[in-house]
Amino acid sequence: MSDDGQHGMTLIAFVGSVFSPYYTWARRAGQADPENYCALNVAIYSKGASRWAMTERGKQSCSRDAKEFVIGPSSVTWDGDSLRIQIDEVSTPWLQSIQGEIRVWPEQLFNFSVPIDQQGAHRWGPLAPSARVEVNLTSPNLQWKGQAYLDSNEGDEPITEAFHTWNWSRAKMKDNSSLVFYDMAWPDQEDKLLSLRFTPQGQVEAVPSAPVQTLRKTGWQIGRRMRSDTPVSVHEQLEDTPFYQRALLNFSYAGEKLLAFHETLSVPRLLSPVVQAMLPFRMPRRA
């Protein structure tokens, strides 16, 4: 998010894209090599310049090692001090270009990972819960600086095997700590909640959970909730899809009024035949 609050961006680099219909079809056929289903998801939230891209690439167009991940014409590189993201993508559905460079400077690196499902087959952990970002795009023409967050997810199976619904949020506190709620729910099972604070000194602290606050459903009628000491309001709806939503929320915790970056995933919606039929139009595949 930009320091002036006018711009936002989300970047996700996938190996074995969890939302890919092509990967799903390959798994069903017993021919699913995750290296053959890579993508760089770019979502830009700027008034008048919002764009979204997620073009999937096969293994002949991708490569990775300890310092670099190449996805077709785009790449993610660690240079020892910062993460450099070179973007050369085409957005859908209007086929507008997204080109330029993003640099992310971690304020503190973490070596932390924790299971997030009931069986321990999926793991999550922030690499840099608090960071600075510099955006220099030529298409659209955007240049800004702000705060950033960098994390990692990995799994031994498709997310559809382990999850039903999750609500995730991240907020920056007054002392520059990052507060994360990872709130997962299953039918007829006990909820699982991670309530963690990542300090500027590199500590990971389990903190008391806040009460559940239910929000109004999205335009696509996805139910969502947030942990907060007081009722929650939507500051800005960033993304609203049939199975996934992303928003900025106003909430409170431990006496602080905070702004959260919040996401909800509905796996039953993702698995819907209608949604699966729609995905290729939003997520094209290139060699």
Tab-separated table of C-alpha atoms in Angstrom, residues 85-254:
chain	number	residue	atom	x	y	z
A	85	ILE	CA	10.067	-8.117	-9.408
A	86	GLN	CA	10.311	-7.461	-13.141
A	87	ILE	CA	6.826	-7.462	-14.635
A	88	ASP	CA	5.917	-7.913	-18.289
A	89	GLU	CA	2.356	-9.209	-18.337
A	90	VAL	CA	-0.959	-8.639	-20.112
A	91	SER	CA	-4.062	-8.017	-18.038
A	92	THR	CA	-7.455	-9.600	-18.532
A	93	PRO	CA	-10.057	-9.041	-19.792
A	94	TRP	CA	-9.019	-5.839	-21.610
A	95	LEU	CA	-5.536	-7.005	-22.739
A	96	GLN	CA	-3.716	-3.991	-21.270
A	97	SER	CA	0.001	-4.306	-20.595
A	98	ILE	CA	1.563	-4.311	-17.138
A	99	GLN	CA	5.256	-3.458	-17.304
A	100	GLY	CA	7.837	-2.195	-14.864
A	101	GLU	CA	9.757	-3.028	-11.715
A	102	ILE	CA	8.844	-3.462	-8.060
A	103	ARG	CA	11.436	-3.522	-5.286
A	104	VAL	CA	10.726	-4.753	-1.765
A	105	TRP	CA	13.161	-4.062	1.102
A	106	PRO	CA	12.508	-6.233	4.201
A	107	GLU	CA	12.789	-4.380	7.492
A	108	GLN	CA	13.346	-7.696	9.271
A	109	LEU	CA	13.641	-11.202	7.816
A	110	PHE	CA	11.905	-14.078	9.611
A	111	ASN	CA	12.500	-17.826	9.497
A	112	PHE	CA	9.055	-18.893	10.656
A	113	SER	CA	6.627	-21.513	9.381
A	114	VAL	CA	3.533	-23.054	10.942
A	115	PRO	CA	0.913	-25.630	9.805
A	116	ILE	CA	-2.392	-24.013	8.906
A	117	ASP	CA	-4.614	-27.028	8.192
A	118	GLN	CA	-5.857	-29.799	10.462
A	119	GLN	CA	-3.408	-32.430	9.164
A	120	GLY	CA	-0.270	-30.303	8.810
A	121	ALA	CA	-0.015	-30.699	5.020
A	122	HIS	CA	-0.059	-26.928	4.412
A	123	ARG	CA	2.336	-24.402	5.901
A	124	TRP	CA	2.501	-20.617	6.015
A	125	GLY	CA	4.926	-18.049	7.307
A	126	PRO	CA	5.863	-14.401	6.751
A	127	LEU	CA	9.328	-13.827	5.316
A	128	ALA	CA	9.141	-10.072	5.883
A	129	PRO	CA	6.005	-9.069	7.804
A	130	SER	CA	7.086	-5.436	7.532
A	131	ALA	CA	8.890	-4.029	4.508
A	132	ARG	CA	9.204	-0.998	2.262
A	133	VAL	CA	8.183	-1.097	-1.381
A	134	GLU	CA	8.991	1.058	-4.388
A	135	VAL	CA	6.793	0.781	-7.482
A	136	ASN	CA	8.061	1.960	-10.859
A	137	LEU	CA	5.672	0.958	-13.629
A	138	THR	CA	5.736	2.264	-17.179
A	139	SER	CA	2.403	0.652	-18.077
A	140	PRO	CA	0.284	1.828	-16.416
A	141	ASN	CA	2.354	4.904	-15.538
A	142	LEU	CA	2.599	4.519	-11.760
A	143	GLN	CA	5.375	5.456	-9.345
A	144	TRP	CA	4.921	5.302	-5.604
A	145	LYS	CA	6.480	4.177	-2.315
A	146	GLY	CA	4.844	2.558	0.668
A	147	GLN	CA	4.635	-0.316	3.121
A	148	ALA	CA	4.696	-3.962	2.133
A	149	TYR	CA	4.344	-7.487	3.480
A	150	LEU	CA	5.948	-10.681	2.137
A	151	ASP	CA	4.977	-14.238	3.038
A	152	SER	CA	5.086	-17.796	1.721
A	153	ASN	CA	2.662	-20.709	1.483
A	154	GLU	CA	3.413	-24.316	0.587
A	155	GLY	CA	1.387	-27.505	0.529
A	156	ASP	CA	1.740	-31.224	-0.071
A	157	GLU	CA	-1.719	-31.448	-1.658
A	158	PRO	CA	-4.275	-29.182	-3.364
A	159	ILE	CA	-5.855	-26.568	-1.082
A	160	THR	CA	-9.232	-28.026	-2.030
A	161	GLU	CA	-8.328	-31.189	-0.088
A	162	ALA	CA	-7.717	-29.388	3.192
A	163	PHE	CA	-9.741	-26.189	3.394
A	164	HIS	CA	-13.316	-24.981	3.308
A	165	THR	CA	-13.179	-21.268	4.159
A	166	TRP	CA	-10.501	-18.971	5.444
A	167	ASN	CA	-10.319	-15.318	6.416
A	168	TRP	CA	-6.825	-13.851	6.563
A	169	SER	CA	-5.790	-10.360	7.597
A	170	ARG	CA	-2.670	-8.329	8.201
A	171	ALA	CA	-2.379	-4.932	9.866
A	172	LYS	CA	0.495	-2.675	10.869
A	173	MET	CA	0.372	-1.570	14.505
A	174	LYS	CA	1.613	1.703	15.988
A	175	ASP	CA	4.901	0.152	17.158
A	176	ASN	CA	5.527	-1.124	13.595
A	177	SER	CA	4.591	-4.696	14.545
A	178	SER	CA	2.553	-6.723	12.062
A	179	LEU	CA	-0.634	-8.292	13.399
A	180	VAL	CA	-1.884	-11.352	11.498
A	181	PHE	CA	-5.106	-13.292	11.948
A	182	TYR	CA	-5.397	-16.549	9.999
A	183	ASP	CA	-8.944	-17.722	10.663
A	184	MET	CA	-10.008	-21.068	9.161
A	185	ALA	CA	-13.377	-22.809	9.387
A	186	TRP	CA	-14.740	-26.211	8.342
A	187	PRO	CA	-18.276	-27.625	8.547
A	188	ASP	CA	-18.799	-29.734	11.664
A	189	GLN	CA	-15.196	-29.158	12.789
A	190	GLU	CA	-13.524	-26.882	15.268
A	191	ASP	CA	-12.243	-23.612	13.845
A	192	LYS	CA	-8.510	-23.000	13.728
A	193	LEU	CA	-7.139	-19.538	14.431
A	194	LEU	CA	-3.597	-18.200	14.270
A	195	SER	CA	-3.359	-14.885	16.099
A	196	LEU	CA	0.229	-13.643	15.825
A	197	ARG	CA	2.263	-10.478	16.253
A	198	PHE	CA	5.569	-10.070	14.420
A	199	THR	CA	7.725	-7.456	16.113
A	200	PRO	CA	10.322	-5.146	14.529
A	201	GLN	CA	12.937	-6.955	16.674
A	202	GLY	CA	12.239	-10.272	14.924
A	203	GLN	CA	10.069	-11.906	17.571
A	204	VAL	CA	6.926	-13.939	16.909
A	205	GLU	CA	4.337	-13.647	19.655
A	206	ALA	CA	1.029	-15.447	20.055
A	207	VAL	CA	-1.493	-12.806	21.115
A	208	PRO	CA	-5.047	-13.102	22.438
A	209	SER	CA	-7.664	-13.493	19.756
A	210	ALA	CA	-10.342	-10.865	19.241
A	211	PRO	CA	-14.072	-11.644	18.982
A	212	VAL	CA	-15.521	-12.657	15.624
A	213	GLN	CA	-17.228	-9.812	13.791
A	214	THR	CA	-19.412	-10.728	10.831
A	215	LEU	CA	-19.329	-8.464	7.806
A	216	ARG	CA	-21.982	-8.012	5.170
A	217	LYS	CA	-21.663	-10.424	2.264
A	218	THR	CA	-19.835	-9.387	-0.863
A	219	GLY	CA	-21.511	-8.622	-4.181
A	220	TRP	CA	-20.978	-12.289	-5.094
A	221	GLN	CA	-22.586	-13.239	-1.749
A	222	ILE	CA	-19.456	-14.602	-0.109
A	223	GLY	CA	-19.745	-14.677	3.665
A	224	ARG	CA	-16.789	-13.190	5.537
A	225	ARG	CA	-15.690	-12.360	9.026
A	226	MET	CA	-12.945	-10.510	10.875
A	227	ARG	CA	-11.448	-10.628	14.353
A	228	SER	CA	-11.944	-7.280	16.071
A	229	ASP	CA	-12.753	-5.807	19.481
A	230	THR	CA	-15.413	-3.582	17.876
A	231	PRO	CA	-17.632	-3.779	14.781
A	232	VAL	CA	-15.768	-3.764	11.478
A	233	SER	CA	-16.378	-1.532	8.462
A	234	VAL	CA	-15.213	-1.882	4.868
A	235	HIS	CA	-12.741	0.894	4.081
A	236	GLU	CA	-12.400	-0.158	0.437
A	237	GLN	CA	-13.424	-3.235	-1.529
A	238	LEU	CA	-10.409	-4.160	-3.658
A	239	GLU	CA	-11.532	-7.389	-5.274
A	240	ASP	CA	-14.820	-9.274	-5.425
A	241	THR	CA	-14.965	-12.575	-7.321
A	242	PRO	CA	-17.240	-15.642	-7.170
A	243	PHE	CA	-14.843	-17.473	-4.778
A	244	TYR	CA	-12.443	-14.869	-3.400
A	245	GLN	CA	-12.582	-11.363	-1.983
A	246	ARG	CA	-9.966	-8.831	-0.921
A	247	ALA	CA	-10.683	-5.628	1.000
A	248	LEU	CA	-9.303	-2.995	3.348
A	249	LEU	CA	-11.110	-3.090	6.689
A	250	ASN	CA	-11.324	-0.689	9.619
A	251	PHE	CA	-11.113	-2.612	12.897
A	252	SER	CA	-9.721	-2.351	16.411
A	253	TYR	CA	-7.430	-4.484	18.534
A	254	ALA	CA	-5.774	-3.930	21.930
